[in-house]
Coordinates of C-alpha atoms in Angstrom, one line a residue:
Chain Z
M1 CA 23.0 27.4 -3.8
N2 CA 20.5 25.4 -5.8
V3 CA 17.0 25.0 -4.4
L4 CA 16.2 22.5 -7.1
S5 CA 18.3 20.6 -9.6
A6 CA 16.9 18.4 -12.2
N7 CA 19.0 16.2 -14.5
H8 CA 18.2 14.1 -17.5
I9 CA 14.5 14.0 -16.9
V10 CA 12.6 11.7 -19.3
K11 CA 8.9 11.3 -19.2
S12 CA 6.6 9.5 -21.6
F13 CA 2.8 9.1 -21.8
G14 CA 2.4 5.8 -23.5
K15 CA 4.4 6.0 -26.7
T16 CA 4.8 9.8 -26.7
T17 CA 7.9 11.1 -25.0
V18 CA 7.0 14.4 -23.5
L19 CA 10.2 15.3 -21.8
K20 CA 13.4 14.3 -23.6
N21 CA 16.4 14.5 -21.3
I22 CA 15.7 17.8 -19.6
S23 CA 18.2 19.3 -17.2
F24 CA 17.9 22.6 -15.3
E25 CA 18.5 24.1 -11.9
V26 CA 16.9 26.9 -9.8
K27 CA 19.1 29.0 -7.5
R28 CA 17.8 30.5 -4.3
G29 CA 16.0 33.9 -4.9
E30 CA 15.9 33.4 -8.6
V31 CA 12.9 33.8 -10.9
L32 CA 12.9 31.4 -13.8
S33 CA 10.4 31.7 -16.6
V34 CA 9.6 28.7 -18.8
I35 CA 8.1 29.7 -22.2
G36 CA 7.2 27.7 -25.3
P37 CA 4.3 26.5 -27.4
S38 CA 1.4 24.4 -26.1
G39 CA 2.4 20.8 -25.9
S40 CA 6.0 21.5 -25.5
G41 CA 6.1 19.8 -22.1
K42 CA 6.3 22.9 -19.9
S43 CA 3.4 21.9 -17.7
T44 CA 4.5 18.3 -17.5
L45 CA 7.9 19.4 -16.3
L46 CA 6.2 21.4 -13.5
R47 CA 4.0 18.5 -12.7
C48 CA 7.0 16.2 -12.4
C49 CA 8.8 18.6 -10.1
T50 CA 5.7 18.8 -7.9
L51 CA 5.1 15.0 -7.7
L52 CA 1.9 15.2 -9.7
E53 CA 3.5 13.0 -12.3
R54 CA 6.3 10.5 -12.0
V55 CA 9.3 10.7 -14.3
D56 CA 10.5 7.6 -16.1
S57 CA 14.2 8.4 -15.4
G58 CA 16.4 11.2 -14.3
N59 CA 17.4 12.9 -11.0
I60 CA 15.5 15.6 -9.1
V61 CA 17.0 17.0 -5.9
Y62 CA 15.5 19.6 -3.6
G63 CA 18.3 21.2 -1.5
D64 CA 20.0 18.0 -0.3
L65 CA 16.9 15.8 -0.4
P66 CA 16.7 13.5 -3.4
M67 CA 13.2 13.1 -4.8
V68 CA 14.1 10.7 -7.6
Q69 CA 17.3 9.1 -8.8
T70 CA 18.0 7.0 -11.8
G71 CA 18.7 3.4 -10.7
E72 CA 20.9 0.7 -12.1
H73 CA 18.3 -0.3 -14.8
G74 CA 17.9 3.2 -16.0
K75 CA 14.6 3.7 -14.3
G76 CA 13.8 6.5 -11.9
I77 CA 13.7 5.4 -8.3
Y78 CA 11.7 7.6 -6.0
S79 CA 12.7 8.2 -2.4
P80 CA 10.5 6.6 0.3
G81 CA 7.1 8.3 1.2
P82 CA 8.4 10.2 4.3
V83 CA 11.2 11.8 2.3
L84 CA 8.7 12.8 -0.4
Q85 CA 6.4 14.2 2.2
Q86 CA 9.3 16.3 3.6
I87 CA 10.1 17.5 0.0
R88 CA 6.5 18.5 -0.5
R89 CA 7.0 21.1 2.3
H90 CA 9.8 22.7 0.1
F91 CA 7.5 23.7 -2.8
G92 CA 4.2 25.3 -3.5
L93 CA 2.2 25.2 -6.8
V94 CA -0.2 27.7 -8.2
F95 CA -2.5 26.2 -10.8
Q96 CA -3.9 27.7 -14.0
N97 CA -7.5 27.2 -12.8
F98 CA -6.8 28.0 -9.1
N99 CA -8.2 24.7 -7.7
L100 CA -9.4 26.4 -4.5
F101 CA -11.5 24.2 -2.2
P102 CA -15.0 25.4 -3.0
H103 CA -16.6 24.3 0.2
M104 CA -14.1 26.2 2.4
S105 CA -14.0 29.9 3.2
V106 CA -11.0 31.9 1.9
L107 CA -9.4 31.8 5.3
R108 CA -9.9 28.0 5.7
N109 CA -8.5 27.4 2.2
I110 CA -5.3 29.0 3.5
T111 CA -5.2 27.6 7.0
E112 CA -6.2 24.0 6.2
A113 CA -2.8 22.7 5.2
P114 CA -0.8 24.6 7.9
I115 CA -3.1 23.1 10.5
R116 CA -3.5 19.6 9.2
V117 CA -0.2 19.1 7.5
A118 CA 2.3 21.3 9.3
G119 CA 0.6 21.0 12.7
Q120 CA 0.3 24.7 13.4
S121 CA -2.2 25.9 15.9
R122 CA -5.3 27.5 14.6
E123 CA -4.3 30.9 16.0
E124 CA -0.9 30.8 14.4
A125 CA -2.2 29.6 11.1
E126 CA -5.0 32.2 11.0
S127 CA -2.7 35.1 11.9
R128 CA -0.3 34.2 9.2
A129 CA -3.2 33.7 6.7
R130 CA -4.5 37.2 7.6
A131 CA -1.1 38.7 7.0
L132 CA -0.9 37.0 3.6
L133 CA -4.5 38.1 2.7
S134 CA -3.6 41.6 3.5
D135 CA -0.5 41.4 1.3
M136 CA -2.8 40.2 -1.5
G137 CA -5.2 43.1 -0.8
L138 CA -8.0 40.7 0.2
S139 CA -8.3 41.4 3.9
D140 CA -12.1 41.9 3.5
K141 CA -12.6 38.6 1.8
E142 CA -11.5 36.1 4.5
R143 CA -15.1 34.9 5.2
A144 CA -16.1 34.7 1.5
Y145 CA -16.3 31.5 -0.5
P146 CA -14.3 31.0 -3.7
C147 CA -17.4 31.1 -5.9
E148 CA -18.1 34.7 -4.6
L149 CA -14.7 35.9 -5.9
S150 CA -13.4 37.1 -9.3
G151 CA -10.9 34.9 -11.1
G152 CA -8.1 37.3 -10.1
Q153 CA -9.1 37.3 -6.5
Q154 CA -9.3 33.5 -6.5
Q155 CA -5.8 33.3 -8.0
R156 CA -4.5 35.6 -5.3
V157 CA -6.1 33.4 -2.6
A158 CA -4.4 30.4 -4.3
I159 CA -1.1 32.2 -4.1
A160 CA -1.6 32.9 -0.5
R161 CA -2.6 29.3 0.1
A162 CA 0.7 28.1 -1.5
M163 CA 2.7 30.7 0.5
A164 CA 1.1 29.7 3.8
L165 CA 3.4 26.7 4.1
Q166 CA 6.5 28.9 3.5
P167 CA 7.9 27.0 0.6
D168 CA 11.4 27.4 -0.6
I169 CA 10.3 27.5 -4.2
L170 CA 6.9 28.4 -5.7
F171 CA 5.8 27.0 -9.1
F172 CA 3.3 28.7 -11.3
D173 CA 1.5 26.8 -14.0
E174 CA 0.3 29.4 -16.5
P175 CA -1.2 31.4 -13.6
T176 CA -2.9 34.0 -15.8
S177 CA -4.1 31.8 -18.7
A178 CA -7.7 31.6 -17.3
L179 CA -7.9 35.4 -16.7
D180 CA -8.8 38.3 -18.8
P181 CA -6.1 41.0 -19.5
E182 CA -7.2 43.2 -16.6
L183 CA -7.1 40.4 -14.1
T184 CA -3.8 39.1 -15.6
G185 CA -2.2 42.4 -14.7
E186 CA -3.4 42.0 -11.1
I187 CA -1.8 38.6 -10.8
L188 CA 1.4 39.6 -12.5
K189 CA 1.7 42.5 -10.0
V190 CA 1.5 40.1 -7.1
I191 CA 4.2 37.8 -8.7
R192 CA 6.4 40.9 -9.3
K193 CA 6.1 41.8 -5.6
L194 CA 7.1 38.3 -4.6
A195 CA 10.1 38.6 -7.0
E196 CA 11.1 41.8 -5.3
A197 CA 11.0 40.0 -2.0
R198 CA 13.5 37.4 -3.5
M199 CA 11.0 34.5 -3.5
T200 CA 12.4 31.6 -5.6
M201 CA 9.9 31.0 -8.4
V202 CA 9.5 29.0 -11.6
V203 CA 6.8 30.5 -13.8
V204 CA 5.4 28.7 -16.8
T205 CA 3.9 31.5 -18.8
H206 CA 2.7 32.9 -22.1
E207 CA 3.2 36.5 -20.9
M208 CA 6.4 37.4 -22.8
A209 CA 6.7 40.9 -21.4
F210 CA 6.4 39.6 -17.9
A211 CA 9.0 36.9 -18.6
R212 CA 11.4 39.4 -20.0
D213 CA 11.0 42.1 -17.3
V214 CA 10.6 40.0 -14.1
S215 CA 12.6 36.8 -14.5
D216 CA 16.3 36.3 -14.0
R217 CA 16.5 33.5 -16.5
V218 CA 14.3 32.2 -19.3
I219 CA 14.0 28.7 -20.6
F220 CA 12.4 28.1 -24.0
M221 CA 11.0 24.6 -24.5
D222 CA 9.8 22.9 -27.6
S223 CA 8.8 19.3 -28.2
G224 CA 10.1 18.1 -24.9
V225 CA 13.6 19.7 -25.1
I226 CA 15.1 22.9 -23.8
V227 CA 15.9 24.7 -27.1
E228 CA 17.4 27.8 -25.5
Q229 CA 18.0 29.3 -22.1
G230 CA 19.7 32.3 -20.6
D231 CA 19.2 36.0 -19.9
P232 CA 15.6 37.0 -20.5
K233 CA 16.4 40.0 -22.7
Q234 CA 18.8 38.0 -24.8
V235 CA 16.4 35.0 -25.2
I236 CA 13.3 37.0 -25.9
E237 CA 14.7 39.9 -27.9
H238 CA 17.7 38.3 -29.6
P239 CA 17.0 34.6 -29.7
K240 CA 19.8 32.5 -31.1
S241 CA 17.7 29.6 -32.3
E242 CA 15.5 29.7 -35.3
R243 CA 12.8 27.8 -33.5
T244 CA 12.7 30.4 -30.7
R245 CA 12.6 33.2 -33.2
T246 CA 9.6 31.6 -35.0
F247 CA 7.7 31.1 -31.7
L248 CA 8.4 34.7 -30.5
S249 CA 7.5 36.3 -33.7
R250 CA 3.8 35.5 -33.0
F251 CA 3.9 37.8 -29.9
N252 CA 3.7 41.3 -31.2
G253 CA 4.8 44.4 -29.5
I254 CA 7.2 43.1 -27.0
Chain D
M1 CA -65.3 2.7 5.3
A2 CA -68.6 4.2 6.4
N3 CA -69.6 0.9 8.1
L4 CA -66.6 0.8 10.4
T5 CA -67.2 1.6 14.0
W6 CA -65.0 4.1 15.8
D7 CA -63.8 1.3 17.9
E8 CA -62.6 -0.7 14.9
I9 CA -61.0 2.4 13.4
L10 CA -59.0 3.1 16.6
R11 CA -58.0 -0.6 17.1
T12 CA -56.8 -0.7 13.5
L13 CA -54.8 2.5 13.9
E14 CA -53.2 1.2 17.1
R15 CA -52.1 -2.1 15.4
M16 CA -50.8 -0.2 12.4
L17 CA -48.8 2.1 14.6
G18 CA -47.1 -1.0 16.0
A19 CA -46.3 -2.2 12.5
S20 CA -45.0 1.3 11.5
V21 CA -42.2 0.8 14.1
T22 CA -41.1 -2.3 12.2
T23 CA -41.2 -0.3 8.9
L24 CA -39.1 2.5 10.5
E25 CA -36.6 -0.1 11.9
L26 CA -36.2 -1.7 8.5
F27 CA -35.7 1.7 6.9
G28 CA -33.3 3.0 9.6
F29 CA -31.1 -0.1 9.9
T30 CA -30.9 -0.5 6.2
L31 CA -29.5 3.1 5.9
L32 CA -27.2 2.5 8.9
F33 CA -25.5 -0.4 7.2
A34 CA -25.9 0.3 3.5
L35 CA -24.6 3.9 3.6
P36 CA -21.1 3.0 4.8
L37 CA -21.1 -0.4 3.1
G38 CA -21.9 1.3 -0.2
L39 CA -18.9 3.6 0.2
L40 CA -16.6 0.6 0.7
V41 CA -18.2 -1.1 -2.4
S42 CA -17.6 2.0 -4.4
F43 CA -13.9 2.0 -3.4
G44 CA -13.7 -1.7 -4.6
R45 CA -15.5 -0.7 -7.8
M46 CA -12.8 2.0 -8.4
S47 CA -9.9 -0.2 -7.2
K48 CA -6.8 -0.7 -9.3
V49 CA -6.9 -4.4 -8.4
K50 CA -8.7 -6.1 -11.3
P51 CA -10.0 -9.2 -9.5
L52 CA -11.5 -7.1 -6.8
R53 CA -13.1 -4.8 -9.3
W54 CA -14.5 -7.7 -11.2
A55 CA -15.9 -9.3 -8.0
I56 CA -17.6 -6.0 -7.1
Q57 CA -19.0 -5.6 -10.6
L58 CA -20.5 -9.1 -10.4
Y59 CA -22.0 -8.2 -7.0
L60 CA -23.5 -5.0 -8.4
L61 CA -24.9 -6.9 -11.4
I62 CA -26.6 -9.5 -9.2
M63 CA -27.9 -7.0 -6.6
R64 CA -29.2 -4.5 -9.2
G65 CA -30.2 -7.1 -11.8
T66 CA -32.5 -9.3 -9.8
P67 CA -35.7 -8.4 -7.9
L68 CA -35.3 -7.4 -4.3
M69 CA -38.3 -9.5 -3.5
I70 CA -36.5 -12.6 -4.8
Q71 CA -33.4 -11.7 -2.9
L72 CA -35.5 -11.5 0.3
I73 CA -36.9 -15.0 -0.3
F74 CA -33.5 -16.3 -1.2
F75 CA -31.8 -14.9 2.0
W76 CA -34.7 -16.2 4.2
F77 CA -34.2 -19.7 2.9
V78 CA -30.5 -19.8 2.5
L79 CA -29.3 -18.0 5.7
P80 CA -29.8 -20.3 8.6
A81 CA -31.0 -17.3 10.6
K82 CA -32.7 -19.3 13.3
S83 CA -29.6 -21.4 14.1
I84 CA -27.2 -18.5 14.0
L85 CA -29.2 -16.0 16.0
P86 CA -29.7 -16.5 19.7
D87 CA -32.7 -18.6 20.8
S88 CA -34.1 -15.7 22.7
F89 CA -34.8 -13.8 19.5
S90 CA -38.5 -14.2 18.4
D91 CA -39.5 -15.4 15.0
Q92 CA -40.4 -11.9 14.0
T93 CA -37.0 -10.5 15.1
C94 CA -35.2 -13.2 13.0
R95 CA -37.3 -12.3 10.0
L96 CA -36.6 -8.6 10.4
I97 CA -32.9 -9.2 10.7
V98 CA -32.8 -11.2 7.5
A99 CA -34.8 -8.5 5.8
I100 CA -32.3 -5.9 7.0
V101 CA -29.4 -8.0 5.7
A102 CA -31.0 -8.3 2.3
F103 CA -32.0 -4.7 2.1
S104 CA -28.5 -3.5 3.2
L105 CA -26.7 -5.6 0.6
N106 CA -29.2 -4.5 -2.1
Y107 CA -29.2 -0.8 -1.3
A108 CA -25.4 -0.7 -0.8
A109 CA -25.1 -1.6 -4.5
Y110 CA -27.2 1.4 -5.5
F111 CA -25.5 3.7 -3.1
A112 CA -22.1 2.5 -4.3
E113 CA -22.8 3.7 -7.8
I114 CA -24.1 7.0 -6.6
Y115 CA -21.0 7.5 -4.5
R116 CA -18.8 6.6 -7.5
S117 CA -20.5 9.1 -9.7
G118 CA -20.0 11.7 -7.0
I119 CA -16.4 10.9 -6.3
E120 CA -15.5 10.7 -10.0
G121 CA -17.3 14.0 -10.5
V122 CA -15.0 16.0 -8.2
P123 CA -12.4 17.6 -10.5
S124 CA -9.0 16.0 -10.4
G125 CA -7.5 19.5 -9.7
Q126 CA -9.0 19.3 -6.2
R127 CA -6.9 16.1 -5.4
E128 CA -3.9 17.6 -7.0
A129 CA -4.1 20.8 -5.0
A130 CA -4.5 18.7 -1.8
S131 CA -1.5 16.5 -2.8
V132 CA 0.8 19.5 -3.4
L133 CA -0.2 20.9 -0.1
G134 CA 0.9 17.6 1.5
F135 CA -2.4 16.2 2.5
S136 CA -2.4 12.4 3.0
R137 CA -4.8 10.3 1.0
G138 CA -7.1 10.0 3.9
Q139 CA -7.1 13.7 4.7
T140 CA -7.7 14.5 1.0
F141 CA -10.6 12.1 0.9
F142 CA -12.3 13.2 4.1
H143 CA -11.6 16.9 4.1
V144 CA -11.5 17.8 0.4
V145 CA -13.4 15.1 -1.7
L146 CA -16.1 13.8 0.6
P147 CA -17.7 17.1 1.5
Q148 CA -18.0 17.9 -2.2
V149 CA -19.4 14.4 -2.9
V150 CA -22.1 14.9 -0.4
K151 CA -23.4 18.0 -2.1
R152 CA -23.2 16.3 -5.5
I153 CA -25.1 13.1 -4.6
L154 CA -27.9 14.7 -2.5
P155 CA -30.5 14.6 -5.4
P156 CA -29.9 11.0 -6.4
M157 CA -29.7 9.9 -2.8
G158 CA -33.1 11.6 -2.1
N159 CA -34.5 9.4 -4.8
E160 CA -33.0 6.2 -3.2
F161 CA -34.2 7.1 0.3
M162 CA -37.8 7.6 -1.0
T163 CA -37.7 4.4 -2.9
L164 CA -36.4 2.6 0.2
V165 CA -39.4 3.9 2.2
K166 CA -41.7 2.2 -0.3
D167 CA -39.5 -0.9 -0.8
T168 CA -39.8 -1.8 2.9
S169 CA -43.2 -3.1 1.9
L170 CA -41.5 -5.9 0.0
A171 CA -40.4 -7.5 3.3
Q172 CA -43.9 -8.9 3.6
V173 CA -42.8 -11.8 1.3
I174 CA -40.9 -13.3 4.2
A175 CA -43.7 -12.3 6.6
V176 CA -42.0 -9.4 8.3
A177 CA -44.9 -7.7 10.2
E178 CA -44.4 -4.3 8.6
M179 CA -47.1 -1.8 7.5
T180 CA -48.2 -3.4 4.2
W181 CA -48.1 -6.9 5.5
L182 CA -50.4 -6.0 8.5
A183 CA -52.6 -3.8 6.3
G184 CA -53.2 -6.8 4.0
K185 CA -54.1 -9.0 6.9
I186 CA -56.5 -6.6 8.5
Q187 CA -58.0 -5.8 5.2
A188 CA -58.8 -9.4 4.6
S189 CA -60.4 -10.0 8.0
M190 CA -62.3 -6.7 8.1
V191 CA -63.2 -6.7 4.4
S192 CA -62.3 -3.0 4.4
I193 CA -59.9 -0.9 2.3
F194 CA -59.3 1.3 5.4
P195 CA -56.0 -0.2 6.7
V196 CA -54.5 -0.1 3.2
V197 CA -55.4 3.6 2.9
V198 CA -53.8 4.1 6.4
A199 CA -50.6 2.4 5.2
A200 CA -50.5 4.5 2.0
M201 CA -50.9 7.7 4.1
F202 CA -48.1 6.5 6.3
Y203 CA -45.7 6.0 3.4
L204 CA -46.7 9.3 2.0
M205 CA -46.1 11.2 5.2
M206 CA -42.8 9.5 5.8
N207 CA -41.7 10.4 2.3
A208 CA -42.8 14.0 2.8
V209 CA -40.5 14.1 5.8
V210 CA -37.6 12.5 3.8
S211 CA -38.1 14.9 0.9
K212 CA -38.2 17.9 3.3
C213 CA -35.0 16.8 5.0
F214 CA -33.2 16.6 1.6
S215 CA -34.4 20.0 0.5
V216 CA -33.2 21.5 3.8
A217 CA -29.8 19.7 3.3
E218 CA -29.5 21.0 -0.3
K219 CA -30.3 24.5 0.9
R220 CA -27.7 24.3 3.6
L221 CA -25.0 23.2 1.1
S222 CA -26.0 25.9 -1.4
Y223 CA -23.5 28.4 0.0
Y224 CA -21.0 27.2 -2.6
H225 CA -20.9 25.6 -6.0

């Protein structure tokens, strides 16, 4: 069953078309990695899927809830606000630069949305947040503020925050690009653990070894189109397209 | 000052104390109205609706581009204060109310630009994170953006508050019986600089308190950055 299907997504910023007719779907329990050079449209694609950007045309459906559909005049027509709000409950997003709320403690960063948006009681939200923090190895940090944590710890809190709403699908937008190699490993380990627990995830990443070893499927994007997709070992080790080969040749030792 | 009797000193201080209440009222009510009004004005200034944005920009230009003293005179002559306000209000109350109106409109303009700088200074990632978590626009503003704005705007707000303390003395142009107005009157009749010095000391102490409040607030919010 598809958690997400996107068809014929077109998105322009002014005169530049960033996504040129992109179609893909994500099945339940699947880990999908999106790789490609900077400016290829990977992040824009994630931002369109998480309602941070609006597509010009195309269809995006979460489960059986349509987010946007192409109307008669070829323009994308978004579902009404309440439906979009319902769809927001289906996904979580982890940002490259964490975007934790600096004025809230670690615990409140995680409980704020469950309490204010999902209407959970404080006790319920806090006990779930504590369980997530313990999964992340951060049980002793619940009273700390984001500025007191390392980048890796902040990113783990951000993952816990996204998980607190129990999304069907979790998006990662280059989750390790702001971290040094040591901290990168720390975050990749967490994502690996989530993958083992069959969490549905879409990961935009430059970590080729991670994409090859953890994901079920890889998409290679360049200049707003999907150049190649398929089995991670095949795409990364034996790419069919010349463009993919050129891109991957810059990553040594994988 | 040496030739003043104790009796004159005490009587002067007593009268000045009465006028200080007027100064404090002008200060307090101006903040009460200008702080929320400034926030609304800053929303208008950042609005996507062009005519609204232009109207606000014109308002900001006039309020910040002409002397507050002239605005006070203008409002006193243009607003039919005495015919709008109840007859039971004294002449002094009417003058104070007009001064509060002029001060509020003037300070709201300055506050609006400070709010705007604070709001635009909050990284867009904060709003995006809130949006993805499903926060409404109102929740995002009040629980995510505003607390961070408060921290950012404390230093410029401290400046404005201290300027306001001193600007209250401008209300004398429409004969509001505040500290400076009274000090001038007593000084003329007593031929002594003493009341003026008292007024200066009063402003200085009031600003010492304002400044202390702001440094306490900054310290309280220093637990994050």
